[in-house]
Amino acid sequence: MTQSSRGGDRAALACATIIRNRTLAAISGPPSAAVIQQMTDEIHACCPQQTRFKCRRLAHGWTVEESIEHFHAMCDRENVKRRGLTERSWREWEAGARPDRDYTDLLCRLFETGPVQLGFASDYTPEELRSVPSAPPVLDLITVAADEAGAHAEQAEASELGSGALERLRTQVIWIGKRYVSEAPLPLFVEMRELQERTRRALEKHIHPGQARELYFLTGALCGLMANVSMDMDRRIPADTLARAAWTYGKVSGHVALMGWARGMQSSVALWDRRHSDAARYAEDGLTCLQAGSGAVRLHMLRARSYALLGRTREASVALLQAADVRAAGADELHDEIAGEFAFRPAKEHYYAAVTHLHLGDSAAAIESARRSLSLYASGEPENRSYGCESMASAHLAIAHLMEGDRQGAESAMAPILALPPDRRIGSLGTTLSTGRSLLSGRPGGEHMARQIENFCSVGLPQQARRAISDRSGQ
């Protein structure tokens, strides 16, 4: 088994455990077949790379060995001759192989369902005949996490509680921040939330003040990462709540780099929410915490973009120049040592510059900056190659080409984006490409590319997230 498949198994198990525990806590007695089906659908939406057969097992809470035991017990109960079912065969079916007709029948009996629900057959029933209206979502995992973080941050602000056993927690926070650069966000959110719950529990122990500061910092860093995931899922209100919590934890721990980073996150949320004055204010406030280093570069770039959108052209240009001057003047623990998703390397700086140049109406400069960003991502270390930022650089390169009337250049820039799987089509990417679709709508020959963008945006991470993390009323 490869390292990536083991990571996928761990993420799927973590996601399934949360969904199963939440669902079972809301019902009395054992789950019905309908509840098992609902959990299976949620697990599959959270981890679409896993087969429905495997998701069904996870919904029951069984290991592979336990599943085989249940299979043999079912055969005995129903007076069916036992088969020589092996763990290897079961795992092959979970990996996508299809069992023969006899085994399919027995597995359907075991799970009390049909072959379509186990992923062993296709359903060709028209959509309008098989879709069942679902209850509207009442709560969801992201909103709950944001509320929990906000409430706990308020308590932390006036508290001196602390924790122990920091080395492992710190290592896990660093590792999950690095994985975020290259892995799909939704399964990682499950891990982040569980890890943050551990840092909160640690804060309830009797610890030294220095340990408390470290734990508040780690809790705040996880708030920041979850704010990023929320933005990837197009959930701006929870993202803002989590970013504010990160700032509060930074203040309590005395960690100015986290405070500055969190203000940058709030600025980013405000930009996508079209609150451009708020975005500029947050970035300016962040610069009172970080005056030098890559963290300050990020804040200057956010300030430049805000000014450009406010029509303050001269100030935007000055902010771009200031960003170029401060990188070498300092470093900090969060942006440069922990790094990962918190890093702001030159490749990301050039992507941000491309966005600002577009808002300033300088498509030629935007093309130059976007190309420089993509070149740096391609030639840099693989572990620093952020698929999200690289895709956004490509999207803005496509927009710049369209502004120049170069449809061929736009199509070339779009090619790697269209190849992204749905679980990596972050919300901001769809929003950016919608601009490209608008630019194409009135241009001769642009219909095909406009349709490609429309199809791309209709199936992405925000849509998957809504299916995966919503609670249902009455469960």
Coordinates of C-alpha atoms in Angstrom, one line a residue:
M1 CA 0.0 0.0 0.0
T2 CA 1.4 3.4 -0.9
Q3 CA 1.8 6.3 1.5
S4 CA -0.9 8.3 -0.3
S5 CA -3.4 5.4 -0.1
R6 CA -2.6 4.9 3.6
G7 CA -3.3 8.6 4.1
G8 CA -6.5 8.3 2.2
D9 CA -7.6 5.4 4.4
R10 CA -6.9 7.4 7.5
A11 CA -8.8 10.4 6.3
A12 CA -11.7 8.2 5.2
L13 CA -11.8 6.5 8.6
A14 CA -11.7 9.8 10.4
C15 CA -14.4 11.3 8.3
A16 CA -16.6 8.1 8.7
T17 CA -16.1 8.1 12.4
I18 CA -17.3 11.7 12.8
I19 CA -20.3 11.1 10.6
R20 CA -21.2 7.8 12.3
N21 CA -20.8 9.2 15.8
R22 CA -22.8 12.3 15.0
T23 CA -25.6 10.3 13.3
L24 CA -25.9 7.7 16.0
A25 CA -25.9 10.3 18.8
A26 CA -29.1 11.8 17.2
I27 CA -31.1 8.6 17.1
S28 CA -32.3 6.0 19.7
G29 CA -31.6 2.4 19.0
P30 CA -29.7 0.8 16.2
P31 CA -29.6 2.6 12.8
S32 CA -32.1 1.6 10.2
A33 CA -31.2 0.7 6.6
A34 CA -32.2 4.2 5.6
V35 CA -29.8 5.7 8.2
I36 CA -27.0 3.4 7.1
Q37 CA -27.6 4.6 3.5
Q38 CA -27.6 8.2 4.5
M39 CA -24.3 7.7 6.3
T40 CA -22.9 5.9 3.3
D41 CA -23.8 8.8 1.0
E42 CA -22.2 11.3 3.4
I43 CA -19.0 9.3 3.7
H44 CA -18.8 8.9 -0.1
A45 CA -19.4 12.7 -0.6
C46 CA -16.6 13.5 2.0
C47 CA -14.2 10.9 0.4
P48 CA -15.3 10.5 -3.2
Q49 CA -12.1 8.6 -4.0
Q50 CA -13.3 5.7 -1.9
T51 CA -15.7 3.1 -3.4
R52 CA -19.4 3.0 -2.3
F53 CA -18.7 -0.6 -1.1
K54 CA -16.0 0.6 1.3
C55 CA -18.2 3.5 2.4
R56 CA -20.9 1.0 3.2
R57 CA -18.6 -0.9 5.5
L58 CA -17.4 2.3 7.2
A59 CA -21.0 3.3 7.8
H60 CA -21.5 0.1 9.7
G61 CA -18.4 0.8 11.7
W62 CA -16.8 -2.6 10.8
T63 CA -13.2 -3.5 10.0
V64 CA -12.6 -5.8 7.0
E65 CA -12.1 -8.7 9.4
E66 CA -15.4 -8.0 11.2
S67 CA -17.2 -7.7 7.8
I68 CA -16.0 -11.2 6.8
E69 CA -17.2 -12.5 10.2
H70 CA -20.6 -10.9 9.7
F71 CA -20.7 -12.3 6.2
H72 CA -20.2 -15.9 7.4
A73 CA -22.6 -15.4 10.3
M74 CA -25.3 -14.3 7.7
C75 CA -24.6 -17.4 5.6
D76 CA -25.1 -19.6 8.7
R77 CA -28.4 -17.7 9.7
E78 CA -29.9 -18.1 6.2
N79 CA -28.6 -21.7 5.7
V80 CA -26.5 -20.6 2.8
K81 CA -23.3 -22.6 2.1
R82 CA -20.3 -20.7 3.3
R83 CA -17.9 -19.4 0.7
G84 CA -14.1 -19.2 1.0
L85 CA -14.2 -15.4 1.4
T86 CA -10.8 -14.0 2.0
E87 CA -9.6 -10.6 3.2
R88 CA -7.8 -10.2 -0.1
S89 CA -11.0 -10.6 -2.2
W90 CA -12.8 -8.1 0.1
R91 CA -10.1 -5.5 -0.3
E92 CA -10.1 -6.0 -4.1
W93 CA -13.8 -5.2 -4.1
E94 CA -13.2 -2.1 -2.0
A95 CA -10.6 -1.1 -4.5
G96 CA -13.1 -1.2 -7.4
A97 CA -13.2 -4.9 -8.5
R98 CA -16.6 -6.4 -8.9
P99 CA -17.6 -9.7 -7.3
D100 CA -19.3 -12.4 -9.3
R101 CA -23.1 -12.8 -9.4
D102 CA -23.3 -15.1 -6.4
Y103 CA -21.1 -13.0 -4.2
T104 CA -23.0 -9.9 -5.3
D105 CA -26.2 -11.5 -4.2
L106 CA -24.8 -12.5 -0.8
L107 CA -23.2 -9.0 -0.2
C108 CA -26.5 -7.4 -1.0
R109 CA -28.2 -9.6 1.6
L110 CA -25.5 -8.8 4.2
F111 CA -25.9 -5.0 3.7
E112 CA -29.6 -5.2 3.1
T113 CA -29.4 -3.2 -0.1
G114 CA -29.0 -3.5 -3.8
P115 CA -26.0 -3.7 -6.2
V116 CA -26.4 -0.1 -7.3
Q117 CA -26.0 1.1 -3.7
L118 CA -22.9 -1.0 -3.3
G119 CA -21.4 0.4 -6.5
F120 CA -21.6 -2.9 -8.3
A121 CA -24.1 -1.7 -10.9
S122 CA -25.2 1.5 -12.6
D123 CA -28.6 3.2 -12.1
Y124 CA -30.1 4.4 -15.4
T125 CA -33.4 5.6 -13.8
P126 CA -34.1 9.2 -14.9
E127 CA -33.0 11.7 -12.3
E128 CA -36.5 13.0 -11.7
L129 CA -37.8 9.6 -10.8
R130 CA -35.1 8.6 -8.3
S131 CA -34.2 11.9 -6.5
V132 CA -35.9 12.4 -3.2
P133 CA -36.1 15.9 -1.8
S134 CA -34.1 16.1 1.4
A135 CA -34.6 18.2 4.4
P136 CA -32.8 21.5 4.5
P137 CA -29.6 21.5 6.4
V138 CA -29.9 22.8 9.9
L139 CA -26.3 22.8 11.0
D140 CA -23.1 21.8 9.4
L141 CA -19.6 20.9 10.5
I142 CA -17.9 24.1 9.3
T143 CA -20.4 26.4 11.1
V144 CA -20.2 24.3 14.3
A145 CA -16.4 24.4 14.2
A146 CA -16.4 28.1 13.7
D147 CA -18.8 28.7 16.6
E148 CA -16.8 26.4 18.8
A149 CA -13.6 28.2 17.9
G150 CA -15.1 31.6 18.4
A151 CA -16.6 30.8 21.8
H152 CA -13.4 29.1 23.1
A153 CA -11.2 32.0 21.8
E154 CA -13.3 34.4 24.0
Q155 CA -12.8 32.2 27.0
A156 CA -9.1 31.9 26.2
E157 CA -8.6 35.7 26.1
A158 CA -9.2 36.0 29.9
S159 CA -7.8 32.6 30.8
E160 CA -4.4 31.3 31.9
L161 CA -5.1 27.6 31.4
G162 CA -2.4 25.5 29.7
S163 CA -1.4 22.0 28.6
G164 CA 1.4 19.5 28.2
A165 CA 2.8 17.0 25.7
L166 CA 3.5 19.7 23.2
E167 CA 6.0 18.2 20.9
R168 CA 3.6 15.7 19.2
L169 CA 0.8 18.3 18.9
R170 CA 3.2 20.8 17.3
T171 CA 4.6 18.3 14.9
Q172 CA 1.1 17.3 13.8
V173 CA 0.0 20.9 13.3
I174 CA 3.1 21.5 11.2
W175 CA 2.5 18.4 9.2
I176 CA -1.1 19.0 8.4
G177 CA -0.3 22.6 7.3
K178 CA 2.3 21.1 4.9
R179 CA -0.1 18.5 3.6
Y180 CA -2.7 21.2 2.9
V181 CA -0.5 22.5 0.0
S182 CA -1.0 19.3 -2.0
E183 CA -4.0 17.4 -0.6
A184 CA -7.8 17.8 -1.0
P185 CA -9.1 20.1 1.7
L186 CA -12.3 18.3 2.8
P187 CA -10.8 15.2 4.4
L188 CA -8.1 17.4 6.0
F189 CA -10.7 19.6 7.7
V190 CA -11.9 16.5 9.6
E191 CA -8.3 15.9 10.8
M192 CA -7.8 19.6 11.7
R193 CA -11.0 19.7 13.8
E194 CA -10.0 16.6 15.7
L195 CA -6.5 17.9 16.3
Q196 CA -7.8 21.2 17.5
E197 CA -10.1 19.4 20.0
R198 CA -7.0 17.7 21.4
T199 CA -5.2 21.1 21.8
R200 CA -8.3 22.4 23.6
R201 CA -8.4 19.4 25.9
A202 CA -4.7 19.9 26.7
L203 CA -5.4 23.5 27.7
E204 CA -7.7 22.2 30.4
K205 CA -4.8 20.5 32.2
H206 CA -2.4 22.0 34.8
I207 CA 0.5 23.3 32.8
H208 CA 3.3 26.0 32.8
P209 CA 2.6 29.4 31.3
G210 CA 5.0 28.7 28.5
Q211 CA 3.2 25.6 27.6
A212 CA -0.1 27.5 27.6
R213 CA 1.3 30.0 25.2
E214 CA 2.4 27.3 22.8
L215 CA -1.0 25.6 23.0
Y216 CA -2.9 28.8 22.3
F217 CA -0.7 29.4 19.3
L218 CA -1.2 25.8 18.0
T219 CA -5.0 26.2 18.5
G220 CA -5.0 29.5 16.7
A221 CA -2.9 28.1 13.8
L222 CA -5.5 25.3 13.4
C223 CA -8.2 28.0 13.3
G224 CA -6.3 29.7 10.5
L225 CA -6.0 26.4 8.5
M226 CA -9.7 25.7 9.0
A227 CA -10.5 29.3 7.8
N228 CA -8.6 28.5 4.7
V229 CA -10.6 25.3 4.1
S230 CA -13.8 27.3 4.7
M231 CA -12.8 29.7 2.0
D232 CA -11.9 26.8 -0.4
M233 CA -15.5 25.6 0.2
D234 CA -16.9 29.1 -0.5
R235 CA -18.0 29.5 3.2
R236 CA -17.0 33.1 4.0
I237 CA -18.9 33.7 7.2
P238 CA -17.3 30.7 9.0
A239 CA -14.0 31.6 7.4
D240 CA -14.2 35.1 9.0
T241 CA -15.2 33.7 12.4
L242 CA -12.3 31.2 12.3
A243 CA -9.8 34.0 11.2
R244 CA -11.0 36.2 14.1
A245 CA -10.5 33.3 16.5
A246 CA -7.0 32.8 15.1
W247 CA -6.2 36.5 15.8
T248 CA -7.5 36.2 19.4
Y249 CA -5.4 33.1 20.0
G250 CA -2.4 34.9 18.6
K251 CA -3.1 37.8 21.0
V252 CA -3.5 35.5 24.0
S253 CA -0.2 33.6 23.1
G254 CA 1.7 36.8 22.3
H255 CA 2.4 35.5 18.8
V256 CA 2.5 38.6 16.6
A257 CA 3.2 36.5 13.4
L258 CA -0.1 34.6 13.9
M259 CA -1.9 37.9 14.6
G260 CA -0.6 39.4 11.4
W261 CA -1.4 36.3 9.4
A262 CA -4.9 36.2 10.8
R263 CA -5.5 39.8 9.8
G264 CA -4.4 38.8 6.3
M265 CA -6.9 36.0 6.3
Q266 CA -9.6 38.4 7.3
S267 CA -8.5 40.8 4.5
S268 CA -8.7 37.9 2.0
V269 CA -12.2 37.0 3.1
A270 CA -13.3 40.6 2.8
L271 CA -11.9 40.9 -0.7
W272 CA -13.9 37.9 -1.9
D273 CA -16.9 39.3 -0.1
R274 CA -16.4 42.6 -1.9
R275 CA -15.8 44.5 1.3
H276 CA -12.8 46.3 -0.2
S277 CA -12.4 49.0 2.5
D278 CA -12.5 46.3 5.2
A279 CA -9.9 44.3 3.3
A280 CA -7.6 47.3 3.2
R281 CA -8.1 48.1 6.9
Y282 CA -7.4 44.5 7.9
A283 CA -4.2 44.4 5.9
E284 CA -3.0 47.7 7.3
D285 CA -3.7 46.5 10.8
G286 CA -1.7 43.3 10.1
L287 CA 1.3 45.4 9.2
T288 CA 1.3 46.8 12.7
C289 CA 2.3 43.3 13.7
L290 CA 4.5 42.3 10.8
Q291 CA 6.8 45.0 9.3
A292 CA 9.3 42.7 7.5
G293 CA 9.6 39.2 6.0
S294 CA 7.3 37.1 3.9
G295 CA 4.4 37.7 6.2
A296 CA 4.7 41.5 5.6
V297 CA 5.0 40.8 1.8
R298 CA 1.6 39.1 1.9
L299 CA 0.0 41.9 3.8
H300 CA 1.4 44.5 1.4
M301 CA 0.1 42.5 -1.6
L302 CA -3.4 42.2 0.0
R303 CA -3.3 46.0 0.6
A304 CA -2.3 46.6 -3.0
R305 CA -5.2 44.5 -4.3
S306 CA -7.7 46.3 -2.0
Y307 CA -6.5 49.7 -3.1
A308 CA -6.8 48.6 -6.8
L309 CA -10.4 47.6 -6.2
L310 CA -11.1 50.9 -4.5
G311 CA -9.7 52.8 -7.4
R312 CA -6.7 54.1 -5.4
T313 CA -4.3 53.4 -8.2
R314 CA -1.2 55.2 -7.0
E315 CA -1.4 53.7 -3.5
A316 CA -1.8 50.2 -5.0
S317 CA 1.4 50.7 -7.1
V318 CA 3.2 52.0 -4.0
A319 CA 2.1 48.9 -2.0
L320 CA 3.4 46.6 -4.8
L321 CA 6.8 48.3 -4.5
Q322 CA 6.8 48.1 -0.7
A323 CA 6.1 44.3 -0.9
A324 CA 9.1 43.8 -3.1
D325 CA 11.4 45.6 -0.5
V326 CA 10.5 43.8 2.7
R327 CA 11.0 40.1 2.0
A328 CA 14.7 39.9 2.8
A329 CA 14.4 42.2 5.9
G330 CA 13.2 39.5 8.3
A331 CA 11.7 36.1 9.0
D332 CA 9.3 34.6 11.6
E333 CA 8.3 31.2 13.0
L334 CA 4.9 30.9 11.3
H335 CA 5.7 31.9 7.7
D336 CA 9.2 30.7 7.4
E337 CA 9.8 27.8 9.9
I338 CA 6.4 26.1 10.1
A339 CA 5.6 27.3 6.5
G340 CA 3.4 24.9 4.5
E341 CA 0.1 26.7 3.9
F342 CA 1.3 29.6 6.0
A343 CA 4.3 30.3 3.7
F344 CA 4.2 33.2 1.2
R345 CA 6.9 32.3 -1.3
P346 CA 7.8 34.3 -4.4
A347 CA 5.6 32.1 -6.6
K348 CA 2.5 33.1 -4.6
E349 CA 3.7 36.8 -4.5
H350 CA 3.8 36.9 -8.3
Y351 CA 0.3 35.3 -8.4
Y352 CA -1.0 38.0 -6.1
A353 CA 0.7 40.6 -8.2
A354 CA -1.0 39.3 -11.3
V355 CA -4.4 39.7 -9.6
T356 CA -3.6 43.3 -8.7
H357 CA -2.4 44.2 -12.2
L358 CA -5.7 42.9 -13.6
H359 CA -7.7 45.1 -11.2
L360 CA -5.5 48.0 -12.3
G361 CA -6.4 47.2 -15.9
D362 CA -2.8 46.3 -16.9
S363 CA -3.3 42.9 -18.6
A364 CA 0.2 42.8 -20.0
A365 CA 1.8 43.1 -16.5
A366 CA -0.7 40.5 -15.2
I367 CA 0.4 38.1 -17.9
E368 CA 4.0 38.6 -17.1
S369 CA 3.4 38.1 -13.3
A370 CA 1.2 35.1 -13.8
R371 CA 3.7 33.4 -16.1
R372 CA 6.5 34.1 -13.6
S373 CA 4.4 32.6 -10.8
L374 CA 3.7 29.4 -12.8
S375 CA 7.4 29.1 -13.8
L376 CA 8.4 29.3 -10.1
Y377 CA 5.8 26.7 -9.1
A378 CA 7.0 24.3 -11.9
S379 CA 10.7 24.7 -11.0
G380 CA 10.3 24.7 -7.2
E381 CA 10.3 21.9 -4.6
P382 CA 7.3 19.5 -5.2
E383 CA 6.2 19.8 -1.5
N384 CA 5.8 23.6 -2.0
R385 CA 3.8 23.4 -5.2
S386 CA 0.3 24.5 -4.1
Y387 CA -2.2 23.2 -6.6
G388 CA -4.7 25.9 -5.4
C389 CA -2.5 28.9 -5.9
E390 CA -1.0 27.4 -9.1
S391 CA -4.5 27.0 -10.5
M392 CA -5.5 30.5 -9.5
A393 CA -2.4 31.9 -11.2
S394 CA -3.5 30.0 -14.4
A395 CA -7.1 31.3 -14.0
H396 CA -5.9 34.9 -13.8
L397 CA -3.5 34.3 -16.8
A398 CA -6.5 33.1 -18.8
I399 CA -8.5 36.2 -17.8
A400 CA -5.6 38.4 -18.8
H401 CA -5.3 36.8 -22.2
L402 CA -9.1 37.3 -22.7
M403 CA -8.7 40.9 -21.8
E404 CA -6.0 41.1 -24.5
G405 CA -8.3 39.4 -27.0
D406 CA -6.1 36.3 -27.1
R407 CA -8.5 33.3 -26.9
Q408 CA -5.8 30.8 -27.8
G409 CA -3.6 32.0 -25.0
A410 CA -6.6 31.7 -22.6
E411 CA -7.4 28.2 -23.8
S412 CA -3.8 27.2 -23.2
A413 CA -3.9 28.6 -19.6
M414 CA -7.2 26.9 -19.0
A415 CA -6.1 23.4 -20.0
P416 CA -4.4 22.4 -16.6
I417 CA -7.3 23.9 -14.7
L418 CA -10.0 21.8 -16.5
A419 CA -8.0 18.7 -15.6
L420 CA -8.5 19.3 -11.8
P421 CA -10.6 16.7 -10.0
P422 CA -13.8 18.1 -8.4
D423 CA -12.4 17.8 -4.8
R424 CA -9.7 20.3 -5.7
R425 CA -11.9 22.9 -7.5
I426 CA -11.8 25.4 -4.7
G427 CA -14.5 28.0 -4.5
S428 CA -12.4 31.0 -5.4
L429 CA -11.4 29.3 -8.6
G430 CA -15.0 29.0 -9.7
T431 CA -15.6 32.6 -8.9
T432 CA -12.6 33.7 -10.9
L433 CA -13.5 31.6 -13.9
S434 CA -17.0 33.0 -13.9
T435 CA -15.4 36.3 -14.8
G436 CA -13.8 34.6 -17.7
R437 CA -17.1 33.2 -18.8
S438 CA -18.6 36.7 -18.8
L439 CA -15.8 38.0 -20.9
L440 CA -16.4 35.2 -23.4
S441 CA -20.1 35.5 -23.6
G442 CA -20.2 38.3 -26.2
R443 CA -17.1 37.2 -28.2
P444 CA -17.2 35.3 -31.5
G445 CA -16.1 31.7 -31.1
G446 CA -16.1 31.9 -27.3
E447 CA -19.2 29.7 -26.7
H448 CA -17.2 26.4 -26.4
M449 CA -14.8 27.7 -23.8
A450 CA -17.7 29.4 -21.9
R451 CA -19.5 26.0 -21.8
Q452 CA -16.3 24.3 -20.5
I453 CA -16.1 26.9 -17.7
E454 CA -19.8 26.5 -16.8
N455 CA -19.5 22.7 -16.6
F456 CA -16.3 23.0 -14.6
C457 CA -17.9 25.4 -12.0
S458 CA -21.0 23.3 -11.6
V459 CA -19.1 20.4 -9.9
G460 CA -16.5 21.4 -7.4
L461 CA -15.4 21.4 -3.8
P462 CA -18.2 23.7 -2.5
Q463 CA -20.8 21.4 -4.0
Q464 CA -19.1 18.4 -2.5
A465 CA -18.8 20.1 0.9
R466 CA -22.5 20.9 1.0
R467 CA -23.4 17.2 0.5
A468 CA -20.7 15.9 2.8
I469 CA -21.1 17.9 6.0
S470 CA -24.7 18.8 6.4
D471 CA -26.8 17.4 9.2
R472 CA -30.4 16.5 8.4
S473 CA -33.3 17.5 10.6
G474 CA -35.1 14.7 12.3
Q475 CA -32.1 12.3 12.3

